[in-house]
CSV table of C-alpha atoms and ligand atoms in Angstrom, one decimal:
chain,number,residue,atom,x,y,z
S,8,MET,CA,-55.5,-178.6,-65.7
S,9,GLU,CA,-55.9,-179.9,-62.2
S,10,ARG,CA,-54.4,-183.0,-60.7
S,11,LEU,CA,-55.1,-185.0,-57.5
S,12,VAL,CA,-51.9,-185.8,-55.5
S,13,ILE,CA,-52.1,-188.6,-53.0
S,14,THR,CA,-49.4,-189.8,-50.5
S,15,GLY,CA,-50.4,-193.3,-49.7
S,16,GLY,CA,-49.9,-195.6,-46.7
S,17,ARG,CA,-52.6,-194.2,-44.5
S,18,ARG,CA,-55.6,-196.3,-43.2
S,19,LEU,CA,-59.0,-194.6,-43.8
S,20,ASN,CA,-60.9,-194.2,-40.6
S,21,GLY,CA,-64.1,-192.4,-39.7
S,22,GLU,CA,-67.5,-191.7,-41.3
S,23,ILE,CA,-69.0,-189.9,-44.2
S,24,SER,CA,-72.4,-189.2,-45.7
S,25,VAL,CA,-72.9,-190.6,-49.2
S,26,ASN,CA,-74.2,-188.2,-51.9
S,27,GLY,CA,-77.3,-188.6,-54.1
S,28,ALA,CA,-77.0,-191.1,-57.0
S,29,LYS,CA,-75.4,-189.7,-60.1
S,30,ASN,CA,-77.2,-192.1,-62.4
S,31,ALA,CA,-80.6,-191.4,-60.8
S,32,ALA,CA,-79.9,-187.6,-61.1
S,33,VAL,CA,-79.0,-187.7,-64.8
S,34,ALA,CA,-82.2,-189.5,-65.5
S,35,ILE,CA,-84.6,-187.5,-63.3
S,36,ILE,CA,-83.3,-184.1,-64.4
S,37,PRO,CA,-84.3,-184.7,-68.1
S,38,ALA,CA,-87.6,-186.3,-66.9
S,39,VAL,CA,-88.5,-182.8,-65.5
S,40,ILE,CA,-89.3,-181.9,-69.1
S,41,LEU,CA,-92.4,-184.1,-68.9
S,42,ALA,CA,-93.8,-182.1,-66.0
S,43,SER,CA,-96.1,-179.2,-66.7
S,44,GLY,CA,-95.2,-177.4,-63.4
S,45,VAL,CA,-92.5,-177.0,-60.8
S,46,CYS,CA,-90.3,-179.9,-59.6
S,47,VAL,CA,-88.2,-179.6,-56.5
S,48,ILE,CA,-85.5,-182.3,-56.5
S,49,GLU,CA,-83.5,-182.9,-53.4
S,50,ASN,CA,-80.3,-184.8,-52.6
S,51,LEU,CA,-78.8,-184.1,-56.0
S,52,PRO,CA,-75.0,-184.6,-56.1
S,53,TYR,CA,-73.3,-181.4,-57.0
S,54,ILE,CA,-71.2,-182.9,-59.9
S,55,GLU,CA,-70.3,-181.8,-63.4
S,56,ASP,CA,-72.9,-184.1,-65.1
S,57,VAL,CA,-75.7,-182.5,-63.0
S,58,VAL,CA,-74.5,-178.9,-63.8
S,59,SER,CA,-74.3,-179.8,-67.5
S,60,LEU,CA,-77.8,-181.2,-67.6
S,61,VAL,CA,-79.3,-178.3,-65.8
S,62,ASP,CA,-77.5,-175.9,-68.2
S,63,THR,CA,-79.0,-177.9,-71.1
S,64,LEU,CA,-82.5,-177.8,-69.6
S,65,THR,CA,-82.2,-174.0,-69.1
S,66,ARG,CA,-81.3,-173.6,-72.8
S,67,LEU,CA,-84.4,-175.6,-73.7
S,68,GLY,CA,-86.5,-173.0,-71.9
S,69,CYS,CA,-86.8,-174.6,-68.5
S,70,LYS,CA,-86.5,-172.2,-65.5
S,71,CYS,CA,-83.9,-173.8,-63.3
S,72,GLY,CA,-82.3,-172.7,-60.0
S,73,PHE,CA,-80.4,-174.3,-57.1
S,74,ARG,CA,-82.2,-173.6,-53.8
S,75,ASP,CA,-78.9,-175.0,-52.3
S,76,ARG,CA,-76.0,-177.1,-53.7
S,77,HIS,CA,-78.1,-180.2,-53.6
S,78,THR,CA,-81.7,-179.0,-54.3
S,79,LEU,CA,-82.9,-178.1,-57.8
S,80,VAL,CA,-86.1,-176.1,-58.5
S,81,ALA,CA,-87.2,-176.5,-62.1
S,82,ASP,CA,-90.2,-175.2,-63.9
S,83,SER,CA,-90.5,-176.8,-67.4
S,84,SER,CA,-93.9,-175.2,-68.3
S,85,GLY,CA,-92.1,-172.8,-70.6
S,86,VAL,CA,-90.1,-175.4,-72.5
S,87,SER,CA,-90.8,-175.1,-76.2
S,88,GLU,CA,-87.4,-176.0,-77.8
S,89,THR,CA,-87.1,-179.6,-79.0
S,90,GLN,CA,-83.6,-179.3,-80.4
S,91,ALA,CA,-80.7,-179.9,-78.0
S,92,ALA,CA,-77.5,-179.4,-79.9
S,93,PHE,CA,-75.4,-177.6,-77.2
S,94,ASP,CA,-71.8,-178.4,-76.1
S,95,SER,CA,-73.2,-179.4,-72.7
S,96,VAL,CA,-75.1,-182.3,-74.5
S,97,ARG,CA,-71.9,-183.9,-75.9
S,98,LYS,CA,-70.3,-184.0,-72.5
S,99,LEU,CA,-72.2,-186.9,-71.1
S,100,ARG,CA,-73.9,-190.1,-72.1
S,101,ALA,CA,-77.1,-189.4,-70.2
S,102,SER,CA,-78.0,-186.7,-72.6
S,103,TYR,CA,-79.8,-189.4,-74.5
S,104,TYR,CA,-82.6,-189.2,-72.0
S,105,LEU,CA,-83.4,-185.8,-73.5
S,106,VAL,CA,-84.7,-187.7,-76.6
S,107,GLY,CA,-87.2,-189.8,-74.6
S,108,ALA,CA,-88.4,-186.8,-72.6
S,109,LEU,CA,-88.7,-184.4,-75.5
S,110,LEU,CA,-90.3,-187.1,-77.7
S,111,GLY,CA,-92.7,-188.0,-74.9
S,112,ARG,CA,-93.8,-184.5,-74.3
S,113,PHE,CA,-93.7,-182.9,-77.8
S,114,GLY,CA,-93.7,-185.8,-80.2
S,115,GLU,CA,-90.3,-184.7,-81.6
S,116,ALA,CA,-86.7,-184.4,-80.5
S,117,SER,CA,-83.4,-183.6,-82.1
S,118,VAL,CA,-80.4,-184.3,-79.7
S,119,THR,CA,-76.7,-184.4,-80.3
S,120,LEU,CA,-75.4,-188.0,-80.0
S,121,PRO,CA,-74.2,-188.5,-76.4
S,122,GLY,CA,-70.6,-188.5,-75.1
S,123,GLY,CA,-69.6,-190.1,-71.9
S,124,CYS,CA,-67.0,-192.7,-70.8
S,125,ASN,CA,-65.3,-194.5,-73.6
S,126,PHE,CA,-65.0,-198.2,-72.8
S,127,GLY,CA,-66.0,-200.1,-75.9
S,128,THR,CA,-68.9,-199.6,-78.2
S,129,ARG,CA,-71.9,-198.1,-76.5
S,130,PRO,CA,-74.7,-198.4,-79.0
S,131,ILE,CA,-78.2,-197.0,-78.6
S,132,ASP,CA,-80.0,-199.5,-80.8
S,133,GLN,CA,-82.3,-200.6,-78.0
S,134,HIS,CA,-83.4,-197.0,-77.3
S,135,ILE,CA,-84.2,-196.6,-81.0
S,136,LYS,CA,-86.0,-199.9,-81.1
S,137,GLY,CA,-88.2,-198.7,-78.2
S,138,PHE,CA,-89.0,-195.3,-79.7
S,139,GLU,CA,-89.9,-196.9,-83.1
S,140,ALA,CA,-92.2,-199.5,-81.3
S,141,LEU,CA,-94.1,-196.5,-79.8
S,142,GLY,CA,-94.6,-195.1,-83.3
S,143,ALA,CA,-91.7,-192.7,-83.8
S,144,GLU,CA,-89.6,-192.3,-86.8
S,145,VAL,CA,-85.9,-192.2,-85.7
S,146,ARG,CA,-82.9,-191.3,-87.8
S,147,ILE,CA,-79.3,-190.3,-87.1
S,148,GLU,CA,-78.2,-187.4,-89.2
S,149,HIS,CA,-75.3,-184.9,-88.9
S,150,GLY,CA,-74.5,-186.3,-85.4
S,151,GLN,CA,-78.0,-185.8,-84.1
S,152,ILE,CA,-80.6,-188.4,-83.0
S,153,ILE,CA,-83.8,-187.1,-84.7
S,154,ALA,CA,-87.1,-188.7,-83.5
S,155,LYS,CA,-90.6,-187.7,-84.6
S,156,ALA,CA,-94.1,-189.2,-83.9
S,157,ALA,CA,-97.5,-187.9,-85.0
S,158,LYS,CA,-98.9,-189.9,-82.1
S,159,LEU,CA,-97.1,-192.2,-79.5
S,160,ARG,CA,-99.0,-195.4,-78.9
S,161,GLY,CA,-98.2,-197.9,-76.1
S,162,ALA,CA,-96.6,-201.1,-77.4
S,163,PRO,CA,-94.8,-204.3,-76.2
S,164,ILE,CA,-91.0,-204.0,-76.3
S,165,TYR,CA,-88.6,-206.8,-75.6
S,166,LEU,CA,-85.1,-205.5,-74.9
S,167,ASP,CA,-82.3,-207.6,-76.4
S,168,VAL,CA,-80.1,-206.5,-73.5
S,169,ALA,CA,-81.3,-205.3,-70.0
S,170,SER,CA,-80.1,-201.8,-70.8
S,171,VAL,CA,-80.4,-199.2,-68.1
S,172,GLY,CA,-80.4,-196.3,-70.5
S,173,ALA,CA,-82.9,-197.9,-72.9
S,174,THR,CA,-85.3,-199.0,-70.1
S,175,ILE,CA,-85.4,-195.4,-68.7
S,176,ASN,CA,-85.5,-193.7,-72.1
S,177,ILE,CA,-88.5,-195.8,-73.2
S,178,MET,CA,-90.2,-195.1,-69.9
S,179,LEU,CA,-89.9,-191.4,-70.5
S,180,ALA,CA,-91.2,-191.6,-74.0
S,181,ALA,CA,-94.1,-193.8,-73.0
S,182,VAL,CA,-95.5,-191.7,-70.1
S,183,PHE,CA,-98.1,-189.9,-72.3
S,184,ALA,CA,-98.4,-192.6,-75.0
S,185,GLU,CA,-101.9,-193.8,-75.7
S,186,GLY,CA,-102.6,-197.2,-74.1
S,187,THR,CA,-100.1,-199.5,-72.4
S,188,THR,CA,-96.4,-200.0,-73.0
S,189,VAL,CA,-94.7,-203.2,-71.7
S,190,ILE,CA,-90.9,-203.3,-71.4
S,191,ASP,CA,-89.7,-206.8,-71.1
S,192,ASN,CA,-86.2,-207.8,-70.0
S,193,ALA,CA,-86.0,-204.3,-68.4
S,194,ALA,CA,-83.0,-203.2,-66.3
S,195,LYS,CA,-83.6,-203.4,-62.5
S,196,GLU,CA,-80.9,-201.0,-61.3
S,197,PRO,CA,-81.9,-198.8,-58.3
S,198,HIS,CA,-81.8,-195.7,-60.5
S,199,VAL,CA,-84.4,-197.2,-62.8
S,200,VAL,CA,-86.7,-197.6,-59.9
S,201,ASP,CA,-85.9,-194.1,-58.6
S,202,CYS,CA,-86.8,-192.6,-62.0
S,203,ALA,CA,-90.1,-194.6,-62.1
S,204,ASN,CA,-90.9,-193.4,-58.6
S,205,PHE,CA,-90.2,-189.8,-59.6
S,206,LEU,CA,-92.6,-190.1,-62.6
S,207,ASN,CA,-95.3,-191.8,-60.5
S,208,ILE,CA,-95.1,-189.0,-57.9
S,209,MET,CA,-96.0,-186.6,-60.7
S,210,GLY,CA,-99.0,-188.7,-61.7
S,211,ALA,CA,-97.5,-191.2,-64.2
S,212,ARG,CA,-98.6,-194.8,-64.1
S,213,VAL,CA,-95.4,-196.9,-64.2
S,214,LYS,CA,-95.6,-200.4,-62.6
S,215,GLY,CA,-93.0,-203.1,-62.1
S,216,ALA,CA,-89.9,-201.0,-62.0
S,217,GLY,CA,-87.2,-203.1,-60.3
S,218,THR,CA,-88.5,-206.3,-62.0
S,219,ASP,CA,-87.9,-207.7,-65.5
S,220,VAL,CA,-91.3,-206.3,-66.7
S,221,ILE,CA,-92.3,-202.6,-66.5
S,222,LYS,CA,-95.8,-201.5,-67.6
S,223,ILE,CA,-96.5,-197.9,-68.4
S,224,GLN,CA,-100.1,-196.8,-68.7
S,225,GLY,CA,-100.3,-193.5,-70.7
S,226,VAL,CA,-101.7,-190.5,-68.8
S,227,PRO,CA,-102.8,-187.0,-70.1
S,228,GLY,CA,-100.3,-185.0,-68.0
S,229,LEU,CA,-98.0,-184.8,-65.0
S,230,HIS,CA,-98.2,-182.3,-62.1
S,231,ASP,CA,-95.8,-180.5,-59.7
S,232,CYS,CA,-93.7,-182.5,-57.3
S,233,GLU,CA,-91.1,-182.6,-54.6
S,234,TYR,CA,-88.7,-185.6,-54.7
S,235,THR,CA,-85.6,-186.8,-53.0
S,236,ILE,CA,-83.3,-189.0,-55.0
S,237,ILE,CA,-81.7,-192.2,-53.7
S,238,PRO,CA,-78.1,-192.4,-52.3
S,239,ASP,CA,-75.3,-193.3,-54.8
S,240,GLN,CA,-74.7,-197.1,-54.7
S,241,ILE,CA,-71.4,-196.6,-56.7
S,242,GLU,CA,-70.0,-193.8,-54.6
S,243,CYS,CA,-70.8,-195.8,-51.5
S,244,GLY,CA,-69.2,-198.9,-53.0
S,245,THR,CA,-66.1,-196.9,-54.0
S,246,PHE,CA,-65.6,-195.8,-50.4
S,247,MET,CA,-66.3,-199.3,-49.0
S,248,ILE,CA,-63.5,-200.7,-51.3
S,249,ALA,CA,-61.1,-197.9,-50.4
S,250,ALA,CA,-61.7,-198.7,-46.7
S,251,ALA,CA,-60.9,-202.4,-47.3
S,252,ALA,CA,-57.9,-201.6,-49.5
S,253,THR,CA,-56.3,-199.4,-46.8
S,254,GLY,CA,-57.1,-201.8,-43.9
S,255,GLY,CA,-59.2,-199.1,-42.3
S,256,ARG,CA,-62.6,-198.8,-40.7
S,257,VAL,CA,-65.2,-196.5,-42.4
S,258,THR,CA,-68.9,-195.9,-41.8
S,259,LEU,CA,-71.0,-194.8,-44.8
S,260,LYS,CA,-74.1,-192.9,-43.7
S,261,ASN,CA,-77.4,-192.1,-45.5
S,262,ILE,CA,-77.3,-195.2,-47.7
S,263,ILE,CA,-79.7,-198.0,-48.6
S,264,PRO,CA,-77.8,-201.1,-47.4
S,265,LYS,CA,-79.9,-203.4,-49.7
S,266,HIS,CA,-78.3,-201.7,-52.7
S,267,MET,CA,-74.9,-202.6,-51.4
S,268,ASP,CA,-75.5,-206.4,-51.0
S,269,SER,CA,-73.3,-207.6,-53.8
S,270,ILE,CA,-70.4,-205.5,-52.6
S,271,SER,CA,-70.9,-206.3,-48.9
S,272,ALA,CA,-70.9,-210.0,-49.8
S,273,LYS,CA,-67.8,-209.8,-51.9
S,274,LEU,CA,-65.8,-207.9,-49.3
S,275,SER,CA,-67.0,-210.3,-46.6
S,276,GLU,CA,-65.8,-213.2,-48.8
S,277,MET,CA,-62.3,-211.4,-48.9
S,278,GLY,CA,-62.2,-211.4,-45.1
S,279,CYS,CA,-63.5,-207.9,-44.3
S,280,SER,CA,-66.2,-207.2,-41.7
S,281,VAL,CA,-69.3,-205.4,-43.0
S,282,ARG,CA,-71.9,-204.5,-40.4
S,283,GLU,CA,-75.3,-202.9,-41.5
S,284,GLY,CA,-77.7,-200.5,-39.8
S,285,ALA,CA,-81.0,-199.1,-41.1
S,286,ASP,CA,-79.3,-196.4,-43.3
S,287,PHE,CA,-75.6,-197.0,-42.8
S,288,LEU,CA,-73.0,-199.6,-42.9
S,289,THR,CA,-69.4,-200.0,-41.5
S,290,VAL,CA,-66.6,-201.7,-43.4
S,291,GLU,CA,-63.5,-202.9,-41.6
S,292,GLY,CA,-60.6,-204.1,-43.7
S,293,ALA,CA,-58.9,-207.4,-43.0
S,294,GLU,CA,-55.2,-207.8,-42.2
S,295,ARG,CA,-54.9,-210.3,-45.0
S,296,LEU,CA,-57.4,-210.0,-47.9
S,297,LYS,CA,-58.3,-213.2,-49.6
S,298,PRO,CA,-58.3,-213.6,-53.4
S,299,VAL,CA,-61.8,-214.0,-55.0
S,300,THR,CA,-63.5,-214.1,-58.4
S,301,VAL,CA,-65.6,-211.1,-59.3
S,302,LYS,CA,-68.1,-211.3,-62.2
S,303,THR,CA,-69.9,-208.0,-63.1
S,304,MET,CA,-73.6,-208.5,-63.8
S,305,VAL,CA,-76.7,-206.3,-64.1
S,306,TYR,CA,-78.4,-205.5,-60.8
S,307,PRO,CA,-78.6,-207.1,-58.3
S,308,GLY,CA,-75.3,-208.6,-59.4
S,309,PHE,CA,-71.9,-207.0,-58.8
S,310,PRO,CA,-72.0,-203.6,-60.6
S,311,THR,CA,-69.7,-203.0,-63.6
S,312,ASP,CA,-69.2,-199.4,-62.3
S,313,LEU,CA,-67.2,-200.9,-59.3
S,314,GLN,CA,-65.2,-203.3,-61.5
S,315,PRO,CA,-62.1,-201.0,-61.7
S,316,GLN,CA,-62.1,-200.2,-58.0
S,317,MET,CA,-62.5,-203.9,-57.1
S,318,THR,CA,-59.6,-204.8,-59.4
S,319,VAL,CA,-57.3,-202.5,-57.5
S,320,LEU,CA,-58.4,-204.0,-54.2
S,321,LEU,CA,-57.6,-207.5,-55.6
S,322,CYS,CA,-54.1,-206.2,-56.5
S,323,VAL,CA,-53.3,-205.7,-52.8
S,324,ALA,CA,-55.1,-209.0,-51.8
S,325,GLY,CA,-53.0,-212.2,-51.5
S,326,GLY,CA,-53.1,-214.8,-54.3
S,327,THR,CA,-54.6,-215.0,-57.7
S,328,SER,CA,-58.0,-213.3,-58.4
S,329,ILE,CA,-60.2,-213.3,-61.5
S,330,VAL,CA,-62.3,-210.4,-62.7
S,331,LYS,CA,-64.9,-211.1,-65.4
S,332,GLU,CA,-66.5,-208.0,-67.1
S,333,THR,CA,-69.8,-209.3,-68.7
S,334,VAL,CA,-71.6,-205.9,-69.3
S,335,PHE,CA,-69.1,-203.9,-71.5
S,336,ASP,CA,-66.9,-205.2,-74.2
S,337,ASN,CA,-63.8,-203.2,-73.3
S,338,ARG,CA,-63.7,-202.0,-69.8
S,339,PHE,CA,-60.1,-202.8,-68.8
S,340,GLN,CA,-58.3,-199.9,-70.6
S,341,TYR,CA,-57.4,-198.4,-67.2
S,342,ILE,CA,-55.1,-201.4,-66.4
S,343,THR,CA,-52.3,-199.8,-68.3
S,344,GLU,CA,-52.4,-196.9,-65.8
S,345,LEU,CA,-52.7,-199.4,-62.8
S,346,ARG,CA,-49.5,-201.1,-64.0
S,347,ARG,CA,-47.6,-197.8,-63.5
S,348,LEU,CA,-48.4,-198.2,-59.8
S,349,GLY,CA,-47.0,-201.8,-59.8
S,350,CYS,CA,-50.3,-203.8,-60.2
S,351,ASP,CA,-49.8,-207.2,-61.7
S,352,VAL,CA,-52.9,-207.7,-64.0
S,353,THR,CA,-53.1,-209.8,-67.2
S,354,ILE,CA,-56.0,-209.2,-69.6
S,355,ASP,CA,-57.6,-211.8,-71.8
S,356,GLY,CA,-60.6,-210.2,-73.5
S,357,ARG,CA,-63.3,-209.7,-70.9
S,358,VAL,CA,-61.3,-211.5,-68.2
S,359,ALA,CA,-58.5,-210.0,-65.9
S,360,VAL,CA,-56.2,-212.2,-63.9
S,361,VAL,CA,-54.8,-210.4,-60.9
S,362,GLU,CA,-51.7,-211.6,-58.9
S,363,GLY,CA,-51.4,-210.2,-55.4
S,364,PRO,CA,-50.3,-208.8,-53.1
S,365,ALA,CA,-48.5,-206.3,-55.2
S,366,LYS,CA,-46.2,-203.7,-53.6
S,367,LEU,CA,-47.6,-200.5,-55.1
S,368,THR,CA,-45.4,-197.4,-55.5
S,369,GLY,CA,-46.6,-193.9,-56.3
S,370,ALA,CA,-46.4,-192.7,-59.9
S,371,ASP,CA,-47.9,-190.1,-62.4
S,372,VAL,CA,-51.1,-191.6,-63.9
S,373,THR,CA,-54.0,-190.5,-65.9
S,374,ALA,CA,-57.7,-191.3,-65.5
S,375,THR,CA,-59.2,-192.8,-68.7
S,376,ASP,CA,-62.8,-192.5,-67.5
S,377,LEU,CA,-64.8,-191.8,-64.4
S,378,ARG,CA,-64.6,-195.1,-62.5
S,379,ALA,CA,-61.0,-195.7,-63.7
S,380,GLY,CA,-60.2,-192.4,-62.0
S,381,ALA,CA,-61.7,-193.7,-58.8
S,382,ALA,CA,-59.6,-196.9,-59.1
S,383,LEU,CA,-56.4,-194.9,-59.5
S,384,ILE,CA,-57.3,-192.9,-56.3
S,385,ILE,CA,-57.6,-196.2,-54.4
S,386,GLY,CA,-54.3,-197.3,-55.9
S,387,GLY,CA,-52.7,-194.1,-54.8
S,388,LEU,CA,-54.0,-194.6,-51.3
S,389,CYS,CA,-52.3,-198.0,-51.1
S,390,ALA,CA,-49.0,-197.0,-52.8
S,391,ASP,CA,-45.8,-196.0,-51.1
S,392,GLY,CA,-45.0,-192.4,-51.9
S,393,ALA,CA,-46.9,-189.8,-54.1
S,394,THR,CA,-49.3,-190.6,-56.9
S,395,SER,CA,-50.4,-187.7,-59.2
S,396,ILE,CA,-53.6,-188.3,-61.1
S,397,GLY,CA,-54.4,-186.3,-64.3
S,398,ASN,CA,-57.8,-185.9,-66.1
S,399,VAL,CA,-59.5,-185.1,-62.8
S,400,LYS,CA,-62.4,-183.8,-64.9
S,401,TYR,CA,-63.5,-187.4,-65.4
S,402,ILE,CA,-63.6,-188.0,-61.6
S,403,ASP,CA,-65.5,-184.7,-61.0
S,404,ARG,CA,-68.2,-185.9,-63.3
S,405,GLY,CA,-69.3,-188.5,-60.8
S,406,TYR,CA,-67.9,-187.7,-57.4
S,407,GLU,CA,-68.6,-184.5,-55.5
S,408,THR,CA,-65.3,-183.2,-54.0
S,409,ILE,CA,-63.9,-186.6,-53.5
S,410,GLU,CA,-60.7,-185.2,-52.0
S,411,HIS,CA,-62.7,-183.6,-49.1
S,412,ASN,CA,-64.4,-186.9,-48.3
S,413,LEU,CA,-61.2,-188.8,-48.4
S,414,SER,CA,-59.3,-186.2,-46.4
S,415,SER,CA,-62.0,-186.3,-43.7
S,416,LEU,CA,-61.2,-190.1,-43.4
S,417,GLY,CA,-57.5,-189.4,-42.9
S,418,ALA,CA,-56.2,-189.6,-46.5
S,419,ASP,CA,-53.3,-187.3,-47.6
S,420,ILE,CA,-54.9,-186.1,-50.8
S,421,LYS,CA,-55.0,-182.6,-52.4
S,422,ARG,CA,-56.1,-181.0,-55.6
S,423,VAL,CA,-53.3,-179.0,-57.3
S,424,ARG,CA,-53.1,-176.9,-60.5
S,425,ALA,CA,-50.9,-178.8,-63.0
S,426,GLU,CA,-48.3,-176.1,-63.1
S,427,GLU,CA,-47.9,-176.3,-59.2
S,428,PRO,CA,-45.1,-178.6,-58.0
S,429,THR,CA,-46.7,-181.9,-57.0
E,517,EPZ,C1,-75.6,-196.8,-67.5
E,517,EPZ,O1,-75.0,-196.7,-68.8
E,517,EPZ,C2,-74.7,-196.0,-66.6
E,517,EPZ,N1,-74.7,-194.7,-67.0
E,517,EPZ,C3,-73.3,-196.6,-66.6
E,517,EPZ,O2,-72.6,-195.9,-65.6
E,517,EPZ,C4,-73.4,-198.1,-66.2
E,517,EPZ,O3,-72.1,-198.6,-66.4
E,517,EPZ,C5,-74.3,-198.8,-67.1
E,517,EPZ,O4,-75.6,-198.2,-67.1
E,517,EPZ,C6,-74.5,-200.3,-66.7
E,517,EPZ,O5,-75.0,-200.3,-65.4
E,517,EPZ,C7,-75.8,-193.9,-66.7
E,517,EPZ,O6,-76.7,-194.4,-66.0
E,517,EPZ,C8,-75.7,-192.5,-67.1
E,517,EPZ,P1,-76.5,-199.9,-70.6
E,517,EPZ,P2,-75.8,-197.2,-70.1
E,517,EPZ,O7,-77.4,-199.4,-71.6
E,517,EPZ,O8,-77.2,-196.9,-70.0
E,517,EPZ,C9,-75.4,-202.5,-74.3
E,517,EPZ,C10,-70.9,-194.6,-64.6
E,517,EPZ,O9,-69.7,-194.7,-64.4
E,517,EPZ,N2,-76.4,-201.7,-75.0
E,517,EPZ,O10,-77.1,-200.6,-69.4
E,517,EPZ,O11,-75.1,-196.7,-71.3
E,517,EPZ,C11,-74.1,-201.7,-73.9
E,517,EPZ,O12,-73.2,-201.7,-75.0
E,517,EPZ,C12,-71.5,-195.0,-66.0
E,517,EPZ,O13,-71.7,-194.1,-63.8
E,517,EPZ,C13,-76.7,-202.1,-76.3
E,517,EPZ,O14,-76.2,-203.1,-76.9
E,517,EPZ,O15,-75.6,-198.8,-70.0
E,517,EPZ,C14,-73.6,-202.5,-72.8
E,517,EPZ,O16,-72.8,-203.5,-73.2
E,517,EPZ,C15,-70.5,-195.7,-66.8
E,517,EPZ,N3,-77.7,-201.3,-77.0
E,517,EPZ,C16,-74.9,-203.0,-72.1
E,517,EPZ,O17,-75.9,-202.9,-73.0
E,517,EPZ,C17,-78.3,-200.2,-76.4
E,517,EPZ,O18,-79.1,-199.6,-77.0
E,517,EPZ,C18,-75.3,-202.2,-70.9
E,517,EPZ,O19,-75.5,-200.9,-71.3
E,517,EPZ,C19,-77.9,-199.9,-75.1
E,517,EPZ,C20,-76.9,-200.7,-74.4
C-alpha cells in the first residue's frame, strides 16, 4: 500500500496547469456508448476512475485506446453487451451512467450497483424515477440495477433534488426517446453542461443545460465526434485553497474562471487576493486569514466537493468559522482524521464549528474518501513536521499525480511504499 508523506511549513509558489474535469470525464466516457462511430475525447484526466470506466467499456465491446495519456479514442459501434457486472463497475459511483447509456441505446441495462465515496446515504431514486417516466421497468436484484423498456418515450420529469447524477443519467437515457423529455429542477453543474455539449456535438438535441430546465428532443442516432472536456473546477479549487492555506502565490492555468466564482469570492472574503485572466487565475494567501461562514450549495453555490479542503483552511484562519453542508447528510467523517493534526472542529449534524488558528503538527492519518484525502494533504502542508497519509488510492481516483503538481509548487511531498520508512 502506498502513502503520501508531507513535511509541512513551505509556502506554495509557482504555476500549474489544471487537468480535465473528473466528473465530466466519468459522464462523457459512458455516453460514448450512445455513439455509433468513433469518439475522440481530449483533456481527460489520467486518473483511476477514467481507467476503470475505459476498462468497463472495453469489456462491453467498445474498442478503446489512449492516443496519449489524456486522449481516448473509442469506437462503440461493436458494443452489444448490456450487462455490466465487472469489478471495475463497483469501484466508482459514476458507473450508474452505464444504465442511462445502455438503456438509451439498447432499451435494456443490467449494471452492478455503484460504489464510490461513502459519506451518508447516496440513493438513486431520482435516476429510477426518470427511467420509469421514460417507460422503463426498473428493479434492483442481486445487487444489480436492471432496466428494460420496449420503447422509450419522452416525458416530463420533475426532480425532487437537483441531482447531478440523475440529471445526466436521464439525459443519456432520453437521447433517442421518441418525443421530448423535460427535466425540471435539473442540476446546473459545469459537468452537466459539458456532457450535454458532448451529446449535442454528436447530433443530439439537448437544450437548456446549465439552467433548471433541460429539454431533450429524441433523435434517431448519433455520429462520430472529437471533443475536449472542461477543466476540473474541484482540482482547481483544491490548489487555490492549498495556496491560501500555505500563504503562497499560485497561478492555475487552463481553467474557466467563471466556474471558480464561489471559491474566489470566499477566499477574497478571507483576505486573499484572487486575480483572474481569460483562462487562468492567481491566488495569493493573506498574512492573517479571516474567519467566514461557508455553506455548500448546488452550482453556482460553493461546491460540496471543496467542503473538506475549505474546512482545513478555516482551521488555520483566525477566529470562529462555520461550515454548513447542505448537499450530503454525513460529509464530516474526515474531521476525526483532521483532529490528529490538531484541528479544532466541533460537529453538530450538518454544521461544523471551526476554531482557529490551530497550530497543526504532523501525524499519521488516513483518507476516508477522495476529497477528505485532499483536505489531509492541505493539512499536512500546513503542519509542523511530517504527515503520512494512508488510503492514497482514494486520492488517485480524482487527482492525477497530485504529488508532482504540489512538488512543482515547492511542497515537500513524496509517495512511498508503506513498508518504506516514512
Ligand atoms: C456527483 O455525485 C459527484 N460525483 C460528486 O462528486 C458530487 O459531490 C455531487 O455530484 C454533488 O455535486 C460525480 O459526478 C461522479 P447528486 P452524485 O446526485 O451524482 C441526493 C467527487 O468527489 N440524491 O447530485 O451522486 C444525494 O443523496 C464526488 O468528485 C437523492 O436523494 O450527487 C445528495 O444528498 C463526491 N436521490 C444530493 O442528492 C438520487 O437519486 C446530491 O447528490 C440522487 C441523489
